Amino acid sequence: MEFHVGRLIDHVHLRVADVERSKSFYRAALAALGREITHEGEGFFASDELFVDKADDYVTRVHLAFQADGPEMVARFHQAALAAGGTDNGAPGERPYHPGYYACFVIDPDGNNIEAVWHGPSTRSADSVVVTPTGGQV
């Protein structure tokens, strides 16, 4: 098993009412970003730092933003998420947060506000960081 992790967030855990419905939504929305479900099992699925499982009592309500590689990818995400059962919460376009901030917003089947965002032209020091657990005790 290996994990690709970013700089601040270790993982985001969404608790949903219907795992299969959410899996269908996220499979389509993530595919538009060039991503996929990386792990799944009975009652859960994951994509890199995103973990989704069946809520035993309450569902979560969060704002979650996915990185996109440009305005076209933001638009593809918006279209795919709506086609997969999401509700529009802000069409693709520039936002006033900072120059070049281009995003869209969709409400997922459980009421989470899901964003795809491109921050404008930039360079990254690495695509991701690979963490491979060694199995040792802490």
mmCIF file of N, CA and C in Angstrom:
data_model
loop_
_atom_site.group_PDB
_atom_site.id
_atom_site.type_symbol
_atom_site.label_atom_id
_atom_site.label_comp_id
_atom_site.label_asym_id
_atom_site.label_seq_id
_atom_site.Cartn_x
_atom_site.Cartn_y
_atom_site.Cartn_z
ATOM 1 N N MET A 1 0.850 -1.166 0.000
ATOM 2 C CA MET A 1 0.000 0.000 0.000
ATOM 3 C C MET A 1 0.897 1.229 0.000
ATOM 4 N N GLU A 2 0.518 2.261 -0.775
ATOM 5 C CA GLU A 2 1.255 3.518 -0.736
ATOM 6 C C GLU A 2 0.271 4.659 -0.809
ATOM 7 N N PHE A 3 0.632 5.762 -0.185
ATOM 8 C CA PHE A 3 -0.219 6.943 -0.149
ATOM 9 C C PHE A 3 0.525 8.102 -0.778
ATOM 10 N N HIS A 4 -0.169 8.937 -1.508
ATOM 11 C CA HIS A 4 0.377 10.177 -2.043
ATOM 12 C C HIS A 4 -0.248 11.296 -1.225
ATOM 13 N N VAL A 5 0.574 12.079 -0.568
ATOM 14 C CA VAL A 5 0.056 13.083 0.346
ATOM 15 C C VAL A 5 0.546 14.475 -0.015
ATOM 16 N N GLY A 6 -0.224 15.466 0.402
ATOM 17 C CA GLY A 6 0.115 16.861 0.140
ATOM 18 C C GLY A 6 0.844 17.481 1.312
ATOM 19 N N ARG A 7 0.628 18.766 1.529
ATOM 20 C CA ARG A 7 1.404 19.485 2.526
ATOM 21 C C ARG A 7 0.701 19.620 3.863
ATOM 22 N N LEU A 8 -0.619 19.731 3.893
ATOM 23 C CA LEU A 8 -1.310 20.032 5.144
ATOM 24 C C LEU A 8 -2.322 18.959 5.527
ATOM 25 N N ILE A 9 -3.129 18.541 4.607
ATOM 26 C CA ILE A 9 -4.220 17.616 4.903
ATOM 27 C C ILE A 9 -3.724 16.176 4.815
ATOM 28 N N ASP A 10 -3.930 15.414 5.870
ATOM 29 C CA ASP A 10 -3.614 13.987 5.838
ATOM 30 C C ASP A 10 -4.732 13.237 5.125
ATOM 31 N N HIS A 11 -5.978 13.520 5.522
ATOM 32 C CA HIS A 11 -7.118 12.933 4.824
ATOM 33 C C HIS A 11 -8.378 13.717 5.162
ATOM 34 N N VAL A 12 -9.371 13.580 4.305
ATOM 35 C CA VAL A 12 -10.705 14.130 4.526
ATOM 36 C C VAL A 12 -11.646 12.938 4.578
ATOM 37 N N HIS A 13 -12.460 12.860 5.624
ATOM 38 C CA HIS A 13 -13.365 11.734 5.823
ATOM 39 C C HIS A 13 -14.800 12.235 5.698
ATOM 40 N N LEU A 14 -15.486 11.780 4.666
ATOM 41 C CA LEU A 14 -16.900 12.108 4.488
ATOM 42 C C LEU A 14 -17.737 10.918 4.926
ATOM 43 N N ARG A 15 -18.763 11.179 5.704
ATOM 44 C CA ARG A 15 -19.717 10.154 6.136
ATOM 45 C C ARG A 15 -20.995 10.391 5.341
ATOM 46 N N VAL A 16 -21.418 9.406 4.551
ATOM 47 C CA VAL A 16 -22.510 9.589 3.606
ATOM 48 C C VAL A 16 -23.675 8.650 3.898
ATOM 49 N N ALA A 17 -24.853 9.016 3.400
ATOM 50 C CA ALA A 17 -26.054 8.202 3.594
ATOM 51 C C ALA A 17 -26.063 6.973 2.693
ATOM 52 N N ASP A 18 -25.589 7.121 1.460
ATOM 53 C CA ASP A 18 -25.636 6.036 0.472
ATOM 54 C C ASP A 18 -24.279 5.939 -0.218
ATOM 55 N N VAL A 19 -23.479 4.963 0.181
ATOM 56 C CA VAL A 19 -22.111 4.833 -0.334
ATOM 57 C C VAL A 19 -22.102 4.610 -1.842
ATOM 58 N N GLU A 20 -22.977 3.768 -2.359
ATOM 59 C CA GLU A 20 -22.979 3.485 -3.797
ATOM 60 C C GLU A 20 -23.349 4.726 -4.605
ATOM 61 N N ARG A 21 -24.306 5.494 -4.133
ATOM 62 C CA ARG A 21 -24.684 6.739 -4.818
ATOM 63 C C ARG A 21 -23.514 7.727 -4.799
ATOM 64 N N SER A 22 -22.869 7.855 -3.654
ATOM 65 C CA SER A 22 -21.715 8.750 -3.540
ATOM 66 C C SER A 22 -20.561 8.257 -4.397
ATOM 67 N N LYS A 23 -20.332 6.948 -4.426
ATOM 68 C CA LYS A 23 -19.249 6.397 -5.234
ATOM 69 C C LYS A 23 -19.483 6.720 -6.710
ATOM 70 N N SER A 24 -20.707 6.596 -7.165
ATOM 71 C CA SER A 24 -21.027 6.922 -8.553
ATOM 72 C C SER A 24 -20.757 8.399 -8.836
ATOM 73 N N PHE A 25 -21.189 9.273 -7.924
ATOM 74 C CA PHE A 25 -20.961 10.716 -8.062
ATOM 75 C C PHE A 25 -19.465 11.030 -8.103
ATOM 76 N N TYR A 26 -18.707 10.548 -7.123
ATOM 77 C CA TYR A 26 -17.287 10.876 -7.050
ATOM 78 C C TYR A 26 -16.485 10.207 -8.162
ATOM 79 N N ARG A 27 -16.865 9.017 -8.579
ATOM 80 C CA ARG A 27 -16.165 8.375 -9.699
ATOM 81 C C ARG A 27 -16.237 9.267 -10.940
ATOM 82 N N ALA A 28 -17.421 9.800 -11.248
ATOM 83 C CA ALA A 28 -17.595 10.666 -12.421
ATOM 84 C C ALA A 28 -16.893 12.007 -12.235
ATOM 85 N N ALA A 29 -17.074 12.623 -11.080
ATOM 86 C CA ALA A 29 -16.475 13.940 -10.833
ATOM 87 C C ALA A 29 -14.951 13.863 -10.812
ATOM 88 N N LEU A 30 -14.397 12.845 -10.172
ATOM 89 C CA LEU A 30 -12.943 12.704 -10.112
ATOM 90 C C LEU A 30 -12.355 12.359 -11.478
ATOM 91 N N ALA A 31 -13.063 11.566 -12.269
ATOM 92 C CA ALA A 31 -12.577 11.223 -13.615
ATOM 93 C C ALA A 31 -12.391 12.481 -14.448
ATOM 94 N N ALA A 32 -13.254 13.474 -14.260
ATOM 95 C CA ALA A 32 -13.130 14.735 -14.996
ATOM 96 C C ALA A 32 -11.870 15.491 -14.598
ATOM 97 N N LEU A 33 -11.306 15.163 -13.427
ATOM 98 C CA LEU A 33 -10.067 15.780 -12.955
ATOM 99 C C LEU A 33 -8.855 14.898 -13.230
ATOM 100 N N GLY A 34 -9.075 13.798 -13.965
ATOM 101 C CA GLY A 34 -7.979 12.881 -14.247
ATOM 102 C C GLY A 34 -7.628 12.000 -13.059
ATOM 103 N N ARG A 35 -8.546 11.841 -12.125
ATOM 104 C CA ARG A 35 -8.331 11.038 -10.915
ATOM 105 C C ARG A 35 -9.291 9.862 -10.915
ATOM 106 N N GLU A 36 -9.089 8.961 -9.980
ATOM 107 C CA GLU A 36 -9.969 7.797 -9.890
ATOM 108 C C GLU A 36 -10.091 7.359 -8.439
ATOM 109 N N ILE A 37 -11.038 6.483 -8.181
ATOM 110 C CA ILE A 37 -11.140 5.854 -6.872
ATOM 111 C C ILE A 37 -9.961 4.901 -6.757
ATOM 112 N N THR A 38 -9.160 5.066 -5.713
ATOM 113 C CA THR A 38 -7.924 4.305 -5.585
ATOM 114 C C THR A 38 -8.051 3.088 -4.682
ATOM 115 N N HIS A 39 -9.104 3.032 -3.879
ATOM 116 C CA HIS A 39 -9.280 1.908 -2.958
ATOM 117 C C HIS A 39 -10.760 1.843 -2.592
ATOM 118 N N GLU A 40 -11.304 0.627 -2.528
ATOM 119 C CA GLU A 40 -12.694 0.489 -2.110
ATOM 120 C C GLU A 40 -12.912 -0.872 -1.475
ATOM 121 N N GLY A 41 -13.947 -0.929 -0.662
ATOM 122 C CA GLY A 41 -14.307 -2.158 0.014
ATOM 123 C C GLY A 41 -15.756 -2.065 0.448
ATOM 124 N N GLU A 42 -16.184 -3.009 1.248
ATOM 125 C CA GLU A 42 -17.566 -3.033 1.718
ATOM 126 C C GLU A 42 -17.865 -1.783 2.551
ATOM 127 N N GLY A 43 -18.712 -0.907 2.023
ATOM 128 C CA GLY A 43 -19.148 0.270 2.761
ATOM 129 C C GLY A 43 -18.216 1.464 2.738
ATOM 130 N N PHE A 44 -17.191 1.459 1.874
ATOM 131 C CA PHE A 44 -16.294 2.613 1.814
ATOM 132 C C PHE A 44 -15.595 2.674 0.459
ATOM 133 N N PHE A 45 -15.009 3.842 0.173
ATOM 134 C CA PHE A 45 -14.105 4.016 -0.956
ATOM 135 C C PHE A 45 -13.184 5.189 -0.653
ATOM 136 N N ALA A 46 -12.083 5.277 -1.417
ATOM 137 C CA ALA A 46 -11.112 6.342 -1.197
ATOM 138 C C ALA A 46 -10.493 6.764 -2.519
ATOM 139 N N SER A 47 -10.021 7.997 -2.531
ATOM 140 C CA SER A 47 -9.226 8.523 -3.640
ATOM 141 C C SER A 47 -8.151 9.392 -3.015
ATOM 142 N N ASP A 48 -6.929 8.871 -3.000
ATOM 143 C CA ASP A 48 -5.818 9.562 -2.342
ATOM 144 C C ASP A 48 -6.225 9.960 -0.923
ATOM 145 N N GLU A 49 -6.270 11.253 -0.599
ATOM 146 C CA GLU A 49 -6.555 11.708 0.761
ATOM 147 C C GLU A 49 -8.041 11.736 1.110
ATOM 148 N N LEU A 50 -8.922 11.450 0.161
ATOM 149 C CA LEU A 50 -10.368 11.462 0.403
ATOM 150 C C LEU A 50 -10.832 10.061 0.794
ATOM 151 N N PHE A 51 -11.480 9.936 1.953
ATOM 152 C CA PHE A 51 -12.038 8.671 2.423
ATOM 153 C C PHE A 51 -13.527 8.877 2.656
ATOM 154 N N VAL A 52 -14.365 7.997 2.095
ATOM 155 C CA VAL A 52 -15.820 8.113 2.194
ATOM 156 C C VAL A 52 -16.374 6.794 2.695
ATOM 157 N N ASP A 53 -17.239 6.870 3.733
ATOM 158 C CA ASP A 53 -17.889 5.652 4.196
ATOM 159 C C ASP A 53 -19.327 5.919 4.617
ATOM 160 N N LYS A 54 -20.021 4.843 4.938
ATOM 161 C CA LYS A 54 -21.438 4.897 5.309
ATOM 162 C C LYS A 54 -21.569 5.492 6.702
ATOM 163 N N ALA A 55 -22.442 6.460 6.820
ATOM 164 C CA ALA A 55 -22.710 7.075 8.117
ATOM 165 C C ALA A 55 -23.615 6.169 8.936
ATOM 166 N N ASP A 56 -23.226 5.916 10.170
ATOM 167 C CA ASP A 56 -24.081 5.153 11.075
ATOM 168 C C ASP A 56 -25.134 6.042 11.709
ATOM 169 N N ASP A 57 -24.815 7.319 11.871
ATOM 170 C CA ASP A 57 -25.766 8.213 12.509
ATOM 171 C C ASP A 57 -25.913 9.547 11.758
ATOM 172 N N TYR A 58 -24.858 10.274 11.537
ATOM 173 C CA TYR A 58 -24.964 11.572 10.875
ATOM 174 C C TYR A 58 -24.089 11.600 9.619
ATOM 175 N N VAL A 59 -24.497 12.412 8.653
ATOM 176 C CA VAL A 59 -23.659 12.643 7.473
ATOM 177 C C VAL A 59 -22.919 13.950 7.684
ATOM 178 N N THR A 60 -21.761 14.074 7.045
ATOM 179 C CA THR A 60 -20.961 15.283 7.201
ATOM 180 C C THR A 60 -21.466 16.379 6.264
ATOM 181 N N ARG A 61 -21.126 17.593 6.585
ATOM 182 C CA ARG A 61 -21.379 18.743 5.728
ATOM 183 C C ARG A 61 -20.099 19.557 5.717
ATOM 184 N N VAL A 62 -19.347 19.478 4.618
ATOM 185 C CA VAL A 62 -18.076 20.184 4.526
ATOM 186 C C VAL A 62 -17.963 20.898 3.181
ATOM 187 N N HIS A 63 -16.991 21.778 3.103
ATOM 188 C CA HIS A 63 -16.572 22.360 1.833
ATOM 189 C C HIS A 63 -15.248 21.689 1.501
ATOM 190 N N LEU A 64 -15.173 21.098 0.308
ATOM 191 C CA LEU A 64 -13.989 20.371 -0.117
ATOM 192 C C LEU A 64 -13.611 20.863 -1.501
ATOM 193 N N ALA A 65 -12.361 21.278 -1.692
ATOM 194 C CA ALA A 65 -11.895 21.796 -2.979
ATOM 195 C C ALA A 65 -10.849 20.869 -3.578
ATOM 196 N N PHE A 66 -11.095 20.455 -4.828
ATOM 197 C CA PHE A 66 -10.152 19.633 -5.583
ATOM 198 C C PHE A 66 -9.357 20.521 -6.525
ATOM 199 N N GLN A 67 -8.079 20.215 -6.723
ATOM 200 C CA GLN A 67 -7.236 20.961 -7.645
ATOM 201 C C GLN A 67 -7.531 20.538 -9.082
ATOM 202 N N ALA A 68 -7.555 21.509 -9.983
ATOM 203 C CA ALA A 68 -7.732 21.257 -11.414
ATOM 204 C C ALA A 68 -6.531 21.836 -12.158
ATOM 205 N N ASP A 69 -6.333 21.362 -13.386
ATOM 206 C CA ASP A 69 -5.184 21.800 -14.186
ATOM 207 C C ASP A 69 -5.496 22.959 -15.128
ATOM 208 N N GLY A 70 -6.695 23.506 -15.074
ATOM 209 C CA GLY A 70 -7.032 24.630 -15.922
ATOM 210 C C GLY A 70 -8.527 24.836 -15.997
ATOM 211 N N PRO A 71 -8.964 25.933 -16.623
ATOM 212 C CA PRO A 71 -10.393 26.230 -16.732
ATOM 213 C C PRO A 71 -11.188 25.125 -17.430
ATOM 214 N N GLU A 72 -10.602 24.480 -18.430
ATOM 215 C CA GLU A 72 -11.325 23.419 -19.142
ATOM 216 C C GLU A 72 -11.608 22.253 -18.208
ATOM 217 N N MET A 73 -10.653 21.922 -17.342
ATOM 218 C CA MET A 73 -10.850 20.827 -16.398
ATOM 219 C C MET A 73 -11.906 21.197 -15.362
ATOM 220 N N VAL A 74 -11.929 22.456 -14.924
ATOM 221 C CA VAL A 74 -12.961 22.920 -13.998
ATOM 222 C C VAL A 74 -14.337 22.739 -14.643
ATOM 223 N N ALA A 75 -14.462 23.124 -15.900
ATOM 224 C CA ALA A 75 -15.746 22.992 -16.614
ATOM 225 C C ALA A 75 -16.141 21.523 -16.773
ATOM 226 N N ARG A 76 -15.170 20.650 -17.086
ATOM 227 C CA ARG A 76 -15.471 19.211 -17.215
ATOM 228 C C ARG A 76 -15.944 18.640 -15.885
ATOM 229 N N PHE A 77 -15.290 19.039 -14.800
ATOM 230 C CA PHE A 77 -15.695 18.591 -13.470
ATOM 231 C C PHE A 77 -17.139 19.011 -13.195
ATOM 232 N N HIS A 78 -17.460 20.261 -13.444
ATOM 233 C CA HIS A 78 -18.802 20.788 -13.187
ATOM 234 C C HIS A 78 -19.841 19.988 -13.975
ATOM 235 N N GLN A 79 -19.589 19.783 -15.244
ATOM 236 C CA GLN A 79 -20.509 19.046 -16.099
ATOM 237 C C GLN A 79 -20.663 17.594 -15.625
ATOM 238 N N ALA A 80 -19.555 16.931 -15.319
ATOM 239 C CA ALA A 80 -19.596 15.535 -14.875
ATOM 240 C C ALA A 80 -20.304 15.403 -13.529
ATOM 241 N N ALA A 81 -20.032 16.314 -12.609
ATOM 242 C CA ALA A 81 -20.648 16.255 -11.284
ATOM 243 C C ALA A 81 -22.156 16.467 -11.374
ATOM 244 N N LEU A 82 -22.603 17.389 -12.219
ATOM 245 C CA LEU A 82 -24.042 17.607 -12.399
ATOM 246 C C LEU A 82 -24.692 16.392 -13.035
ATOM 247 N N ALA A 83 -24.051 15.816 -14.036
ATOM 248 C CA ALA A 83 -24.594 14.639 -14.713
ATOM 249 C C ALA A 83 -24.669 13.436 -13.778
ATOM 250 N N ALA A 84 -23.811 13.412 -12.752
ATOM 251 C CA ALA A 84 -23.779 12.297 -11.807
ATOM 252 C C ALA A 84 -24.662 12.536 -10.581
ATOM 253 N N GLY A 85 -25.509 13.550 -10.620
ATOM 254 C CA GLY A 85 -26.453 13.769 -9.534
ATOM 255 C C GLY A 85 -26.162 14.937 -8.625
ATOM 256 N N GLY A 86 -25.129 15.708 -8.920
ATOM 257 C CA GLY A 86 -24.836 16.884 -8.118
ATOM 258 C C GLY A 86 -25.782 18.032 -8.441
ATOM 259 N N THR A 87 -25.803 19.036 -7.575
ATOM 260 C CA THR A 87 -26.634 20.230 -7.759
ATOM 261 C C THR A 87 -25.713 21.436 -7.926
ATOM 262 N N ASP A 88 -25.972 22.245 -8.922
ATOM 263 C CA ASP A 88 -25.143 23.419 -9.182
ATOM 264 C C ASP A 88 -25.131 24.357 -7.976
ATOM 265 N N ASN A 89 -23.938 24.806 -7.615
ATOM 266 C CA ASN A 89 -23.789 25.779 -6.535
ATOM 267 C C ASN A 89 -22.839 26.895 -6.951
ATOM 268 N N GLY A 90 -22.613 27.019 -8.269
ATOM 269 C CA GLY A 90 -21.737 28.065 -8.795
ATOM 270 C C GLY A 90 -21.058 27.586 -10.062
ATOM 271 N N ALA A 91 -21.490 28.108 -11.180
ATOM 272 C CA ALA A 91 -20.957 27.703 -12.479
ATOM 273 C C ALA A 91 -19.475 28.041 -12.602
ATOM 274 N N PRO A 92 -18.756 27.368 -13.498
ATOM 275 C CA PRO A 92 -17.341 27.675 -13.707
ATOM 276 C C PRO A 92 -17.131 29.151 -14.053
ATOM 277 N N GLY A 93 -16.143 29.744 -13.431
ATOM 278 C CA GLY A 93 -15.820 31.131 -13.718
ATOM 279 C C GLY A 93 -14.788 31.670 -12.743
ATOM 280 N N GLU A 94 -14.290 32.872 -13.036
ATOM 281 C CA GLU A 94 -13.319 33.514 -12.150
ATOM 282 C C GLU A 94 -14.020 33.962 -10.877
ATOM 283 N N ARG A 95 -13.289 33.889 -9.788
ATOM 284 C CA ARG A 95 -13.787 34.313 -8.491
ATOM 285 C C ARG A 95 -12.886 35.432 -7.982
ATOM 286 N N PRO A 96 -13.383 36.268 -7.070
ATOM 287 C CA PRO A 96 -12.611 37.414 -6.599
ATOM 288 C C PRO A 96 -11.597 37.086 -5.506
ATOM 289 N N TYR A 97 -11.365 35.819 -5.193
ATOM 290 C CA TYR A 97 -10.495 35.452 -4.076
ATOM 291 C C TYR A 97 -9.054 35.893 -4.299
ATOM 292 N N HIS A 98 -8.553 35.741 -5.522
ATOM 293 C CA HIS A 98 -7.264 36.292 -5.922
ATOM 294 C C HIS A 98 -7.218 36.258 -7.448
ATOM 295 N N PRO A 99 -6.370 37.066 -8.077
ATOM 296 C CA PRO A 99 -6.313 37.071 -9.548
ATOM 297 C C PRO A 99 -6.013 35.665 -10.086
ATOM 298 N N GLY A 100 -6.780 35.232 -11.062
ATOM 299 C CA GLY A 100 -6.581 33.936 -11.679
ATOM 300 C C GLY A 100 -7.339 32.792 -11.034
ATOM 301 N N TYR A 101 -8.054 33.034 -9.927
ATOM 302 C CA TYR A 101 -8.798 31.971 -9.235
ATOM 303 C C TYR A 101 -10.018 31.615 -10.079
ATOM 304 N N TYR A 102 -10.010 30.408 -10.641
ATOM 305 C CA TYR A 102 -11.082 29.950 -11.531
ATOM 306 C C TYR A 102 -11.672 28.682 -10.925
ATOM 307 N N ALA A 103 -12.981 28.679 -10.644
ATOM 308 C CA ALA A 103 -13.562 27.566 -9.912
ATOM 309 C C ALA A 103 -15.029 27.350 -10.253
ATOM 310 N N CYS A 104 -15.546 26.216 -9.807
ATOM 311 C CA CYS A 104 -16.979 25.926 -9.838
ATOM 312 C C CYS A 104 -17.322 25.215 -8.534
ATOM 313 N N PHE A 105 -18.616 25.175 -8.226
ATOM 314 C CA PHE A 105 -19.086 24.560 -6.988
ATOM 315 C C PHE A 105 -20.303 23.692 -7.281
ATOM 316 N N VAL A 106 -20.333 22.507 -6.659
ATOM 317 C CA VAL A 106 -21.435 21.564 -6.821
ATOM 318 C C VAL A 106 -21.761 20.978 -5.448
ATOM 319 N N ILE A 107 -23.046 20.822 -5.163
ATOM 320 C CA ILE A 107 -23.464 20.140 -3.938
ATOM 321 C C ILE A 107 -23.561 18.654 -4.258
ATOM 322 N N ASP A 108 -22.855 17.823 -3.480
ATOM 323 C CA ASP A 108 -22.882 16.376 -3.729
ATOM 324 C C ASP A 108 -24.183 15.773 -3.180
ATOM 325 N N PRO A 109 -24.415 14.478 -3.374
ATOM 326 C CA PRO A 109 -25.680 13.877 -2.929
ATOM 327 C C PRO A 109 -25.960 13.986 -1.433
ATOM 328 N N ASP A 110 -24.938 14.249 -0.608
ATOM 329 C CA ASP A 110 -25.154 14.371 0.833
ATOM 330 C C ASP A 110 -25.092 15.806 1.338
ATOM 331 N N GLY A 111 -25.054 16.775 0.436
ATOM 332 C CA GLY A 111 -25.078 18.171 0.852
ATOM 333 C C GLY A 111 -23.718 18.810 1.060
ATOM 334 N N ASN A 112 -22.636 18.127 0.709
ATOM 335 C CA ASN A 112 -21.304 18.723 0.812
ATOM 336 C C ASN A 112 -21.065 19.665 -0.366
ATOM 337 N N ASN A 113 -20.423 20.788 -0.102
ATOM 338 C CA ASN A 113 -20.095 21.759 -1.140
ATOM 339 C C ASN A 113 -18.739 21.383 -1.740
ATOM 340 N N ILE A 114 -18.747 20.879 -2.980
ATOM 341 C CA ILE A 114 -17.543 20.381 -3.620
ATOM 342 C C ILE A 114 -17.109 21.368 -4.700
ATOM 343 N N GLU A 115 -15.854 21.766 -4.650
ATOM 344 C CA GLU A 115 -15.299 22.762 -5.560
ATOM 345 C C GLU A 115 -14.186 22.143 -6.400
ATOM 346 N N ALA A 116 -14.072 22.582 -7.638
ATOM 347 C CA ALA A 116 -12.881 22.325 -8.446
ATOM 348 C C ALA A 116 -12.270 23.696 -8.708
ATOM 349 N N VAL A 117 -10.964 23.834 -8.478
ATOM 350 C CA VAL A 117 -10.322 25.145 -8.578
ATOM 351 C C VAL A 117 -8.990 25.051 -9.307
ATOM 352 N N TRP A 118 -8.739 26.071 -10.105
ATOM 353 C CA TRP A 118 -7.440 26.287 -10.736
ATOM 354 C C TRP A 118 -6.982 27.667 -10.301
ATOM 355 N N HIS A 119 -5.769 27.759 -9.772
ATOM 356 C CA HIS A 119 -5.263 29.023 -9.233
ATOM 357 C C HIS A 119 -4.503 29.850 -10.257
ATOM 358 N N GLY A 120 -4.536 29.441 -11.503
ATOM 359 C CA GLY A 120 -3.801 30.153 -12.532
ATOM 360 C C GLY A 120 -2.460 29.481 -12.786
ATOM 361 N N PRO A 121 -1.701 30.009 -13.743
ATOM 362 C CA PRO A 121 -0.411 29.407 -14.076
ATOM 363 C C PRO A 121 0.505 29.339 -12.853
ATOM 364 N N SER A 122 1.134 28.187 -12.670
ATOM 365 C CA SER A 122 2.038 28.010 -11.535
ATOM 366 C C SER A 122 2.946 26.815 -11.809
ATOM 367 N N THR A 123 3.933 26.642 -10.950
ATOM 368 C CA THR A 123 4.790 25.462 -11.015
ATOM 369 C C THR A 123 4.714 24.762 -9.662
ATOM 370 N N ARG A 124 4.883 23.444 -9.684
ATOM 371 C CA ARG A 124 4.875 22.637 -8.464
ATOM 372 C C ARG A 124 6.268 22.076 -8.243
ATOM 373 N N SER A 125 6.654 21.905 -7.000
ATOM 374 C CA SER A 125 7.951 21.301 -6.702
ATOM 375 C C SER A 125 7.926 19.799 -6.960
ATOM 376 N N ALA A 126 6.737 19.179 -6.880
ATOM 377 C CA ALA A 126 6.566 17.746 -7.144
ATOM 378 C C ALA A 126 5.089 17.479 -7.381
ATOM 379 N N ASP A 127 4.787 16.436 -8.144
ATOM 380 C CA ASP A 127 3.387 16.077 -8.372
ATOM 381 C C ASP A 127 2.727 15.599 -7.088
ATOM 382 N N SER A 128 3.443 14.824 -6.294
ATOM 383 C CA SER A 128 2.956 14.342 -5.006
ATOM 384 C C SER A 128 4.143 13.816 -4.209
ATOM 385 N N VAL A 129 3.875 13.513 -2.976
ATOM 386 C CA VAL A 129 4.866 12.896 -2.112
ATOM 387 C C VAL A 129 4.399 11.472 -1.863
ATOM 388 N N VAL A 130 5.263 10.497 -2.054
ATOM 389 C CA VAL A 130 4.907 9.101 -1.831
ATOM 390 C C VAL A 130 5.331 8.688 -0.430
ATOM 391 N N VAL A 131 4.362 8.174 0.332
ATOM 392 C CA VAL A 131 4.607 7.675 1.678
ATOM 393 C C VAL A 131 4.284 6.189 1.675
ATOM 394 N N THR A 132 5.258 5.358 1.992
ATOM 395 C CA THR A 132 5.060 3.916 2.031
ATOM 396 C C THR A 132 5.262 3.442 3.474
ATOM 397 N N PRO A 133 4.167 3.012 4.144
ATOM 398 C CA PRO A 133 4.298 2.546 5.527
ATOM 399 C C PRO A 133 5.282 1.396 5.650
ATOM 400 N N THR A 134 6.099 1.425 6.686
ATOM 401 C CA THR A 134 7.105 0.370 6.895
ATOM 402 C C THR A 134 6.601 -0.726 7.816
ATOM 403 N N GLY A 135 5.492 -0.499 8.486
ATOM 404 C CA GLY A 135 4.939 -1.510 9.371
ATOM 405 C C GLY A 135 5.522 -1.479 10.769
ATOM 406 N N GLY A 136 6.412 -0.546 11.038
ATOM 407 C CA GLY A 136 7.028 -0.453 12.359
ATOM 408 C C GLY A 136 6.098 0.168 13.382
ATOM 409 N N GLN A 137 6.370 -0.076 14.644
ATOM 410 C CA GLN A 137 5.605 0.494 15.744
ATOM 411 C C GLN A 137 6.125 1.873 16.092
ATOM 412 N N VAL A 138 5.237 2.717 16.527
ATOM 413 C CA VAL A 138 5.624 4.069 16.949
ATOM 414 C C VAL A 138 5.803 4.097 18.435
#
